Every structure is written in structure tokens, then in C-alpha cells.
Amino acid sequence: MDNISFQIIIANPSHKKYSSTITDEMENSAKARGTGIAKRTPEYVETKMEEGKAIIALTQDGTWAGFCYIEAWGHGKYVANSGLIVAPEFRKYGLARKIKREIFKLSRLKYPESKIFGLTTGAAVMKINSELGYIPVSYSDLTDDEAFWKGCQSCVNYEILMSKSRQNCICTAMLFDPQAKKNNTEDLALRDDFKKEINLFNRWVRLKKYVMLKLTKSKDSINSFFL
């Protein structure tokens, strides 16, 4: 198992047979982490495969190992690399990083002028994003496309998002801007900070979740008192 190798390729219609496995694992992974996720159907994933807007990882014997896809918003002004997932048995091989790099390259190829953004609760994903040139931003820097935010409705944290007028939530927003100046020292310093201590970001995510959930419960308690 230690010598395992992967095919990391652009997904196509021949990979539709993995769609249910992929969406099931997305949901199971979110539940295991105790975080929310915008749910996707197998049919939606299959559409991404048909459009050539997804990366899939397979073992040499054809076992599904990982997946990620592209979504475009605001008439292509913004792009998101969504649904990054690795099968549990293959999570110690650096596969998430490899898939993320490939989907990032595909996004830059298909949408060279677009800003690429992501919303995530995973410290590991934040670290990978940082290595690719993303920086943390406020939600107001993301797309205002209603279709994107509508996708958050299936997330367990949607109530928190709306209570914050879509300006904050459990997820951390990150953005890659192809027009931004290269080698910005502030951005590089921030990316170095990601590399120093990934546990720091794990603690930050837990703290953010605790504070927001506590504030939501407190608000509900106050409202119920006056009803």
C-alpha cells in the first residue's frame, strides 16, 4: 500500500459510475468533521464530468481515490474549486494537495482572467490554498451571484450565514486574484504563517464555530424570552 500510485486526470463521462460514491463520501466527511457542506447530487457531479470541469484521482486498478470540480459564478468573473474529497483509505498520501493543484491549473486554463475563491472549514485545505497564492478575505470580496449563495441552503450552518447577512459564517473565505501583484510581501508572510503551524488554524476554526453557535443560541434564547 505504501507504494501506491494514482492517476490524476480530467474527469470525463466514463467516470460517471463513481458519482454516487463521490457525493456519499462528501456528505459522510462533512458529518464526521461536524461541519456543514452544500450538498451535491450525483447528477450534478456527472454534469461536471461531461463538461470537463472536474479532476478525478484513481488507483492503477481503477479504484476511486479523490475528486474536485469547478463552478463559475457571475458570468465567469469568479470561479470556485469545490467538493474536494479524498477517499478515507487514501488520505495519507498527499493526494488532496495533488488534486487541488490540478483543479487549480484547470481553472486557470479555462478561466484565465477569473478570480478563484473558496469557502472551507478545513485547515489542511486552507494551507493548500495558501501555497497556491490564495489569501483570506472577507465574504464581501466573493461573488454576489445569488445562485452561489443559494447553494449554501443545504448546509447545516445556513442559519448562521443568514443571521450574519452573508458577511460571515463558520467557513473561512479565501481568494486568488490573477490581477494581484506577484510576490506581495504581506501575502507571502501570511502564507508562511499557514505553513508554520496547521494546528493553529484547526483551533481557529473550532473557536470560530464555538463563538458563532453560542451567539446564535443566545439570540434564540433572548427572542424566545420576549415571545
PDB file of C-alpha atoms in Angstrom:
ATOM      1  CA  MET A   1       0.000   0.000   0.000  1.00  0.00           C
ATOM      2  CA  ASP A   2       2.937   2.382   0.675  1.00  0.00           C
ATOM      3  CA  ASN A   3       3.996   2.231  -2.991  1.00  0.00           C
ATOM      4  CA  ILE A   4       0.567   3.070  -4.332  1.00  0.00           C
ATOM      5  CA  SER A   5       0.384   5.458  -7.296  1.00  0.00           C
ATOM      6  CA  PHE A   6      -2.521   7.483  -8.632  1.00  0.00           C
ATOM      7  CA  GLN A   7      -3.856   8.671 -11.959  1.00  0.00           C
ATOM      8  CA  ILE A   8      -4.945  12.294 -11.503  1.00  0.00           C
ATOM      9  CA  ILE A   9      -6.795  13.324 -14.629  1.00  0.00           C
ATOM     10  CA  ILE A  10      -9.587  15.474 -16.015  1.00  0.00           C
ATOM     11  CA  ALA A  11     -12.827  13.595 -15.411  1.00  0.00           C
ATOM     12  CA  ASN A  12     -14.992  12.599 -18.381  1.00  0.00           C
ATOM     13  CA  PRO A  13     -18.347  10.817 -18.906  1.00  0.00           C
ATOM     14  CA  SER A  14     -16.708   7.407 -18.445  1.00  0.00           C
ATOM     15  CA  HIS A  15     -16.263   8.291 -14.765  1.00  0.00           C
ATOM     16  CA  LYS A  16     -19.986   8.769 -14.047  1.00  0.00           C
ATOM     17  CA  LYS A  17     -20.049   5.352 -12.353  1.00  0.00           C
ATOM     18  CA  TYR A  18     -18.237   6.954  -9.404  1.00  0.00           C
ATOM     19  CA  SER A  19     -20.683   9.842  -8.923  1.00  0.00           C
ATOM     20  CA  SER A  20     -22.763   8.306  -6.101  1.00  0.00           C
ATOM     21  CA  THR A  21     -19.640   7.179  -4.255  1.00  0.00           C
ATOM     22  CA  ILE A  22     -18.238  10.694  -4.525  1.00  0.00           C
ATOM     23  CA  THR A  23     -21.340  12.523  -3.237  1.00  0.00           C
ATOM     24  CA  ASP A  24     -21.849   9.989  -0.429  1.00  0.00           C
ATOM     25  CA  GLU A  25     -18.278  10.499   0.752  1.00  0.00           C
ATOM     26  CA  MET A  26     -18.663  14.288   0.591  1.00  0.00           C
ATOM     27  CA  GLU A  27     -21.633  14.067   2.938  1.00  0.00           C
ATOM     28  CA  ASN A  28     -20.040  11.494   5.245  1.00  0.00           C
ATOM     29  CA  SER A  29     -16.872  13.541   5.534  1.00  0.00           C
ATOM     30  CA  ALA A  30     -18.788  16.679   6.471  1.00  0.00           C
ATOM     31  CA  LYS A  31     -20.722  14.788   9.147  1.00  0.00           C
ATOM     32  CA  ALA A  32     -17.516  13.300  10.563  1.00  0.00           C
ATOM     33  CA  ARG A  33     -15.975  16.772  10.870  1.00  0.00           C
ATOM     34  CA  GLY A  34     -19.157  18.171  12.387  1.00  0.00           C
ATOM     35  CA  THR A  35     -19.287  20.893   9.744  1.00  0.00           C
ATOM     36  CA  GLY A  36     -21.690  21.943   7.044  1.00  0.00           C
ATOM     37  CA  ILE A  37     -21.462  21.453   3.319  1.00  0.00           C
ATOM     38  CA  ALA A  38     -23.589  22.451   0.367  1.00  0.00           C
ATOM     39  CA  LYS A  39     -24.931  19.082  -0.803  1.00  0.00           C
ATOM     40  CA  ARG A  40     -24.457  17.965  -4.380  1.00  0.00           C
ATOM     41  CA  THR A  41     -26.331  15.234  -6.220  1.00  0.00           C
ATOM     42  CA  PRO A  42     -24.708  12.502  -8.335  1.00  0.00           C
ATOM     43  CA  GLU A  43     -26.368  14.101 -11.365  1.00  0.00           C
ATOM     44  CA  TYR A  44     -24.674  17.420 -10.635  1.00  0.00           C
ATOM     45  CA  VAL A  45     -21.269  15.746 -10.351  1.00  0.00           C
ATOM     46  CA  GLU A  46     -21.925  13.899 -13.618  1.00  0.00           C
ATOM     47  CA  THR A  47     -22.618  17.207 -15.352  1.00  0.00           C
ATOM     48  CA  LYS A  48     -19.204  18.465 -14.272  1.00  0.00           C
ATOM     49  CA  MET A  49     -17.627  15.338 -15.714  1.00  0.00           C
ATOM     50  CA  GLU A  50     -19.427  15.869 -19.018  1.00  0.00           C
ATOM     51  CA  GLU A  51     -18.242  19.490 -19.163  1.00  0.00           C
ATOM     52  CA  GLY A  52     -14.615  18.604 -18.446  1.00  0.00           C
ATOM     53  CA  LYS A  53     -14.718  20.723 -15.301  1.00  0.00           C
ATOM     54  CA  ALA A  54     -13.563  18.175 -12.739  1.00  0.00           C
ATOM     55  CA  ILE A  55     -10.446  16.336 -11.641  1.00  0.00           C
ATOM     56  CA  ILE A  56     -10.630  12.715 -10.533  1.00  0.00           C
ATOM     57  CA  ALA A  57      -7.983  10.532  -8.915  1.00  0.00           C
ATOM     58  CA  LEU A  58      -7.933   6.771  -9.411  1.00  0.00           C
ATOM     59  CA  THR A  59      -5.586   3.996  -8.369  1.00  0.00           C
ATOM     60  CA  GLN A  60      -3.907   1.936 -11.061  1.00  0.00           C
ATOM     61  CA  ASP A  61      -6.593  -0.739 -10.667  1.00  0.00           C
ATOM     62  CA  GLY A  62      -9.405   1.811 -11.172  1.00  0.00           C
ATOM     63  CA  THR A  63     -10.433   2.367  -7.548  1.00  0.00           C
ATOM     64  CA  TRP A  64     -11.818   5.847  -6.930  1.00  0.00           C
ATOM     65  CA  ALA A  65      -9.486   7.877  -4.704  1.00  0.00           C
ATOM     66  CA  GLY A  66     -10.395  11.575  -4.942  1.00  0.00           C
ATOM     67  CA  PHE A  67     -12.317  14.314  -6.723  1.00  0.00           C
ATOM     68  CA  CYS A  68     -12.796  18.074  -7.130  1.00  0.00           C
ATOM     69  CA  TYR A  69     -14.771  20.230  -9.585  1.00  0.00           C
ATOM     70  CA  ILE A  70     -15.054  23.756 -10.957  1.00  0.00           C
ATOM     71  CA  GLU A  71     -18.003  26.120 -10.605  1.00  0.00           C
ATOM     72  CA  ALA A  72     -18.239  29.501 -12.355  1.00  0.00           C
ATOM     73  CA  TRP A  73     -20.229  32.434 -10.973  1.00  0.00           C
ATOM     74  CA  GLY A  74     -21.037  35.995 -12.024  1.00  0.00           C
ATOM     75  CA  HIS A  75     -20.714  35.189 -15.733  1.00  0.00           C
ATOM     76  CA  GLY A  76     -17.292  33.679 -15.178  1.00  0.00           C
ATOM     77  CA  LYS A  77     -15.870  36.574 -13.178  1.00  0.00           C
ATOM     78  CA  TYR A  78     -15.465  34.254 -10.204  1.00  0.00           C
ATOM     79  CA  VAL A  79     -14.556  30.576 -10.111  1.00  0.00           C
ATOM     80  CA  ALA A  80     -14.702  28.135  -7.212  1.00  0.00           C
ATOM     81  CA  ASN A  81     -12.864  24.838  -6.829  1.00  0.00           C
ATOM     82  CA  SER A  82     -15.481  22.882  -4.925  1.00  0.00           C
ATOM     83  CA  GLY A  83     -16.145  19.491  -3.441  1.00  0.00           C
ATOM     84  CA  LEU A  84     -12.535  18.486  -2.771  1.00  0.00           C
ATOM     85  CA  ILE A  85     -12.747  14.981  -1.333  1.00  0.00           C
ATOM     86  CA  VAL A  86     -10.359  12.069  -0.856  1.00  0.00           C
ATOM     87  CA  ALA A  87     -11.463   8.524  -0.050  1.00  0.00           C
ATOM     88  CA  PRO A  88     -10.645   7.720   3.621  1.00  0.00           C
ATOM     89  CA  GLU A  89      -8.180   4.939   2.774  1.00  0.00           C
ATOM     90  CA  PHE A  90      -6.076   7.311   0.650  1.00  0.00           C
ATOM     91  CA  ARG A  91      -5.801  10.311   2.984  1.00  0.00           C
ATOM     92  CA  LYS A  92      -2.174   9.804   3.999  1.00  0.00           C
ATOM     93  CA  TYR A  93      -0.596  10.153   0.574  1.00  0.00           C
ATOM     94  CA  GLY A  94      -0.739  13.905  -0.047  1.00  0.00           C
ATOM     95  CA  LEU A  95      -3.471  13.288  -2.594  1.00  0.00           C
ATOM     96  CA  ALA A  96      -5.626  16.292  -1.634  1.00  0.00           C
ATOM     97  CA  ARG A  97      -2.750  18.627  -2.420  1.00  0.00           C
ATOM     98  CA  LYS A  98      -2.140  16.972  -5.798  1.00  0.00           C
ATOM     99  CA  ILE A  99      -5.829  17.145  -6.762  1.00  0.00           C
ATOM    100  CA  LYS A 100      -6.055  20.755  -5.619  1.00  0.00           C
ATOM    101  CA  ARG A 101      -3.084  21.719  -7.751  1.00  0.00           C
ATOM    102  CA  GLU A 102      -4.584  20.029 -10.820  1.00  0.00           C
ATOM    103  CA  ILE A 103      -8.026  21.602 -10.404  1.00  0.00           C
ATOM    104  CA  PHE A 104      -6.336  24.964  -9.881  1.00  0.00           C
ATOM    105  CA  LYS A 105      -4.377  24.542 -13.134  1.00  0.00           C
ATOM    106  CA  LEU A 106      -7.545  23.510 -14.958  1.00  0.00           C
ATOM    107  CA  SER A 107      -9.373  26.560 -13.590  1.00  0.00           C
ATOM    108  CA  ARG A 108      -6.601  28.878 -14.748  1.00  0.00           C
ATOM    109  CA  LEU A 109      -6.684  27.242 -18.183  1.00  0.00           C
ATOM    110  CA  LYS A 110     -10.451  27.525 -18.614  1.00  0.00           C
ATOM    111  CA  TYR A 111     -10.887  30.868 -16.819  1.00  0.00           C
ATOM    112  CA  PRO A 112      -7.537  32.720 -17.017  1.00  0.00           C
ATOM    113  CA  GLU A 113      -8.996  36.115 -16.031  1.00  0.00           C
ATOM    114  CA  SER A 114     -11.259  34.889 -13.228  1.00  0.00           C
ATOM    115  CA  LYS A 115     -10.783  35.257  -9.505  1.00  0.00           C
ATOM    116  CA  ILE A 116     -10.705  31.846  -7.836  1.00  0.00           C
ATOM    117  CA  PHE A 117     -12.239  31.594  -4.384  1.00  0.00           C
ATOM    118  CA  GLY A 118     -13.128  29.012  -1.795  1.00  0.00           C
ATOM    119  CA  LEU A 119     -15.073  28.625   1.432  1.00  0.00           C
ATOM    120  CA  THR A 120     -13.754  25.974   3.772  1.00  0.00           C
ATOM    121  CA  THR A 121     -13.633  24.852   7.390  1.00  0.00           C
ATOM    122  CA  GLY A 122     -10.620  22.608   6.785  1.00  0.00           C
ATOM    123  CA  ALA A 123      -7.219  23.840   7.963  1.00  0.00           C
ATOM    124  CA  ALA A 124      -5.473  21.483   5.547  1.00  0.00           C
ATOM    125  CA  VAL A 125      -7.374  22.991   2.599  1.00  0.00           C
ATOM    126  CA  MET A 126      -6.549  26.499   3.835  1.00  0.00           C
ATOM    127  CA  LYS A 127      -2.880  25.574   3.873  1.00  0.00           C
ATOM    128  CA  ILE A 128      -3.003  24.150   0.338  1.00  0.00           C
ATOM    129  CA  ASN A 129      -4.878  27.235  -0.896  1.00  0.00           C
ATOM    130  CA  SER A 130      -2.260  29.451   0.682  1.00  0.00           C
ATOM    131  CA  GLU A 131       0.518  27.610  -1.137  1.00  0.00           C
ATOM    132  CA  LEU A 132      -1.296  28.295  -4.427  1.00  0.00           C
ATOM    133  CA  GLY A 133      -1.496  32.027  -3.751  1.00  0.00           C
ATOM    134  CA  TYR A 134      -4.914  32.407  -2.127  1.00  0.00           C
ATOM    135  CA  ILE A 135      -5.274  34.835   0.756  1.00  0.00           C
ATOM    136  CA  PRO A 136      -8.039  35.010   3.410  1.00  0.00           C
ATOM    137  CA  VAL A 137     -10.638  37.646   2.560  1.00  0.00           C
ATOM    138  CA  SER A 138     -13.988  38.872   3.808  1.00  0.00           C
ATOM    139  CA  TYR A 139     -17.185  37.445   2.383  1.00  0.00           C
ATOM    140  CA  SER A 140     -17.838  40.772   0.665  1.00  0.00           C
ATOM    141  CA  ASP A 141     -14.868  40.048  -1.632  1.00  0.00           C
ATOM    142  CA  LEU A 142     -16.638  36.971  -3.013  1.00  0.00           C
ATOM    143  CA  THR A 143     -19.208  36.717  -5.768  1.00  0.00           C
ATOM    144  CA  ASP A 144     -22.619  38.285  -5.201  1.00  0.00           C
ATOM    145  CA  ASP A 145     -24.192  35.742  -7.556  1.00  0.00           C
ATOM    146  CA  GLU A 146     -27.412  34.630  -5.855  1.00  0.00           C
ATOM    147  CA  ALA A 147     -27.092  31.146  -7.369  1.00  0.00           C
ATOM    148  CA  PHE A 148     -23.882  30.590  -5.403  1.00  0.00           C
ATOM    149  CA  TRP A 149     -25.340  31.612  -2.066  1.00  0.00           C
ATOM    150  CA  LYS A 150     -28.480  29.609  -2.748  1.00  0.00           C
ATOM    151  CA  GLY A 151     -26.247  26.538  -2.794  1.00  0.00           C
ATOM    152  CA  CYS A 152     -25.494  27.133   0.887  1.00  0.00           C
ATOM    153  CA  GLN A 153     -29.112  26.454   1.846  1.00  0.00           C
ATOM    154  CA  SER A 154     -28.436  22.740   2.311  1.00  0.00           C
ATOM    155  CA  CYS A 155     -25.581  23.472   4.732  1.00  0.00           C
ATOM    156  CA  VAL A 156     -26.299  22.930   8.444  1.00  0.00           C
ATOM    157  CA  ASN A 157     -24.801  26.369   9.148  1.00  0.00           C
ATOM    158  CA  TYR A 158     -27.039  28.256   6.730  1.00  0.00           C
ATOM    159  CA  GLU A 159     -28.927  29.924   9.574  1.00  0.00           C
ATOM    160  CA  ILE A 160     -25.667  31.369  10.884  1.00  0.00           C
ATOM    161  CA  LEU A 161     -24.757  32.669   7.424  1.00  0.00           C
ATOM    162  CA  MET A 162     -28.093  34.459   7.060  1.00  0.00           C
ATOM    163  CA  SER A 163     -28.002  35.824  10.601  1.00  0.00           C
ATOM    164  CA  LYS A 164     -24.712  37.482   9.616  1.00  0.00           C
ATOM    165  CA  SER A 165     -26.263  38.918   6.430  1.00  0.00           C
ATOM    166  CA  ARG A 166     -23.953  36.668   4.395  1.00  0.00           C
ATOM    167  CA  GLN A 167     -20.915  38.543   5.710  1.00  0.00           C
ATOM    168  CA  ASN A 168     -19.546  35.756   7.906  1.00  0.00           C
ATOM    169  CA  CYS A 169     -20.047  32.125   8.853  1.00  0.00           C
ATOM    170  CA  ILE A 170     -18.156  29.046  10.072  1.00  0.00           C
ATOM    171  CA  CYS A 171     -16.226  28.806   6.796  1.00  0.00           C
ATOM    172  CA  THR A 172     -13.149  30.879   6.042  1.00  0.00           C
ATOM    173  CA  ALA A 173     -13.162  32.676   2.683  1.00  0.00           C
ATOM    174  CA  MET A 174     -10.007  32.636   0.545  1.00  0.00           C
ATOM    175  CA  LEU A 175      -9.338  34.254  -2.823  1.00  0.00           C
ATOM    176  CA  PHE A 176      -6.783  34.024  -5.635  1.00  0.00           C
ATOM    177  CA  ASP A 177      -6.733  37.152  -7.794  1.00  0.00           C
ATOM    178  CA  PRO A 178      -4.785  36.762 -11.071  1.00  0.00           C
ATOM    179  CA  GLN A 179      -4.536  40.554 -11.306  1.00  0.00           C
ATOM    180  CA  ALA A 180      -2.915  40.958  -7.887  1.00  0.00           C
ATOM    181  CA  LYS A 181       0.730  41.924  -7.766  1.00  0.00           C
ATOM    182  CA  LYS A 182       3.070  38.961  -7.566  1.00  0.00           C
ATOM    183  CA  ASN A 183       5.438  38.471  -4.641  1.00  0.00           C
ATOM    184  CA  ASN A 184       3.480  40.742  -2.355  1.00  0.00           C
ATOM    185  CA  THR A 185       5.422  40.578   0.893  1.00  0.00           C
ATOM    186  CA  GLU A 186       2.311  40.736   3.061  1.00  0.00           C
ATOM    187  CA  ASP A 187       0.728  37.831   1.201  1.00  0.00           C
ATOM    188  CA  LEU A 188       3.922  35.791   1.411  1.00  0.00           C
ATOM    189  CA  ALA A 189       4.171  36.389   5.127  1.00  0.00           C
ATOM    190  CA  LEU A 190       0.613  35.186   5.534  1.00  0.00           C
ATOM    191  CA  ARG A 191       1.306  32.044   3.529  1.00  0.00           C
ATOM    192  CA  ASP A 192       4.402  31.367   5.665  1.00  0.00           C
ATOM    193  CA  ASP A 193       2.156  31.618   8.692  1.00  0.00           C
ATOM    194  CA  PHE A 194      -0.069  28.886   7.275  1.00  0.00           C
ATOM    195  CA  LYS A 195       2.961  26.643   6.884  1.00  0.00           C
ATOM    196  CA  LYS A 196       4.247  27.168  10.408  1.00  0.00           C
ATOM    197  CA  GLU A 197       1.508  25.564  12.419  1.00  0.00           C
ATOM    198  CA  ILE A 198      -1.542  23.944  10.863  1.00  0.00           C
ATOM    199  CA  ASN A 199      -2.929  23.164  14.327  1.00  0.00           C
ATOM    200  CA  LEU A 200      -3.270  26.907  14.870  1.00  0.00           C
ATOM    201  CA  PHE A 201      -5.848  27.045  12.086  1.00  0.00           C
ATOM    202  CA  ASN A 202      -7.624  23.973  13.398  1.00  0.00           C
ATOM    203  CA  ARG A 203      -8.016  25.760  16.725  1.00  0.00           C
ATOM    204  CA  TRP A 204      -9.161  28.930  14.960  1.00  0.00           C
ATOM    205  CA  VAL A 205     -11.889  27.044  13.089  1.00  0.00           C
ATOM    206  CA  ARG A 206     -13.103  25.379  16.305  1.00  0.00           C
ATOM    207  CA  LEU A 207     -13.118  28.708  18.142  1.00  0.00           C
ATOM    208  CA  LYS A 208     -14.994  30.440  15.314  1.00  0.00           C
ATOM    209  CA  LYS A 209     -17.593  27.663  15.278  1.00  0.00           C
ATOM    210  CA  TYR A 210     -17.984  27.793  19.067  1.00  0.00           C
ATOM    211  CA  VAL A 211     -18.427  31.574  19.167  1.00  0.00           C
ATOM    212  CA  MET A 212     -20.911  31.720  16.292  1.00  0.00           C
ATOM    213  CA  LEU A 213     -23.006  28.828  17.543  1.00  0.00           C
ATOM    214  CA  LYS A 214     -23.046  30.330  21.025  1.00  0.00           C
ATOM    215  CA  LEU A 215     -24.144  33.720  19.680  1.00  0.00           C
ATOM    216  CA  THR A 216     -26.893  32.075  17.638  1.00  0.00           C
ATOM    217  CA  LYS A 217     -28.184  30.164  20.664  1.00  0.00           C
ATOM    218  CA  SER A 218     -28.045  33.299  22.814  1.00  0.00           C
ATOM    219  CA  LYS A 219     -30.061  35.208  20.216  1.00  0.00           C
ATOM    220  CA  ASP A 220     -32.658  32.433  20.107  1.00  0.00           C
ATOM    221  CA  SER A 221     -32.891  32.439  23.904  1.00  0.00           C
ATOM    222  CA  ILE A 222     -33.438  36.203  24.006  1.00  0.00           C
ATOM    223  CA  ASN A 223     -36.047  36.086  21.264  1.00  0.00           C
ATOM    224  CA  SER A 224     -37.952  33.252  22.983  1.00  0.00           C
ATOM    225  CA  PHE A 225     -37.961  35.245  26.242  1.00  0.00           C
ATOM    226  CA  PHE A 226     -39.903  38.068  24.615  1.00  0.00           C
ATOM    227  CA  LEU A 227     -42.296  35.861  22.611  1.00  0.00           C
TER     228      LEU A 227
END
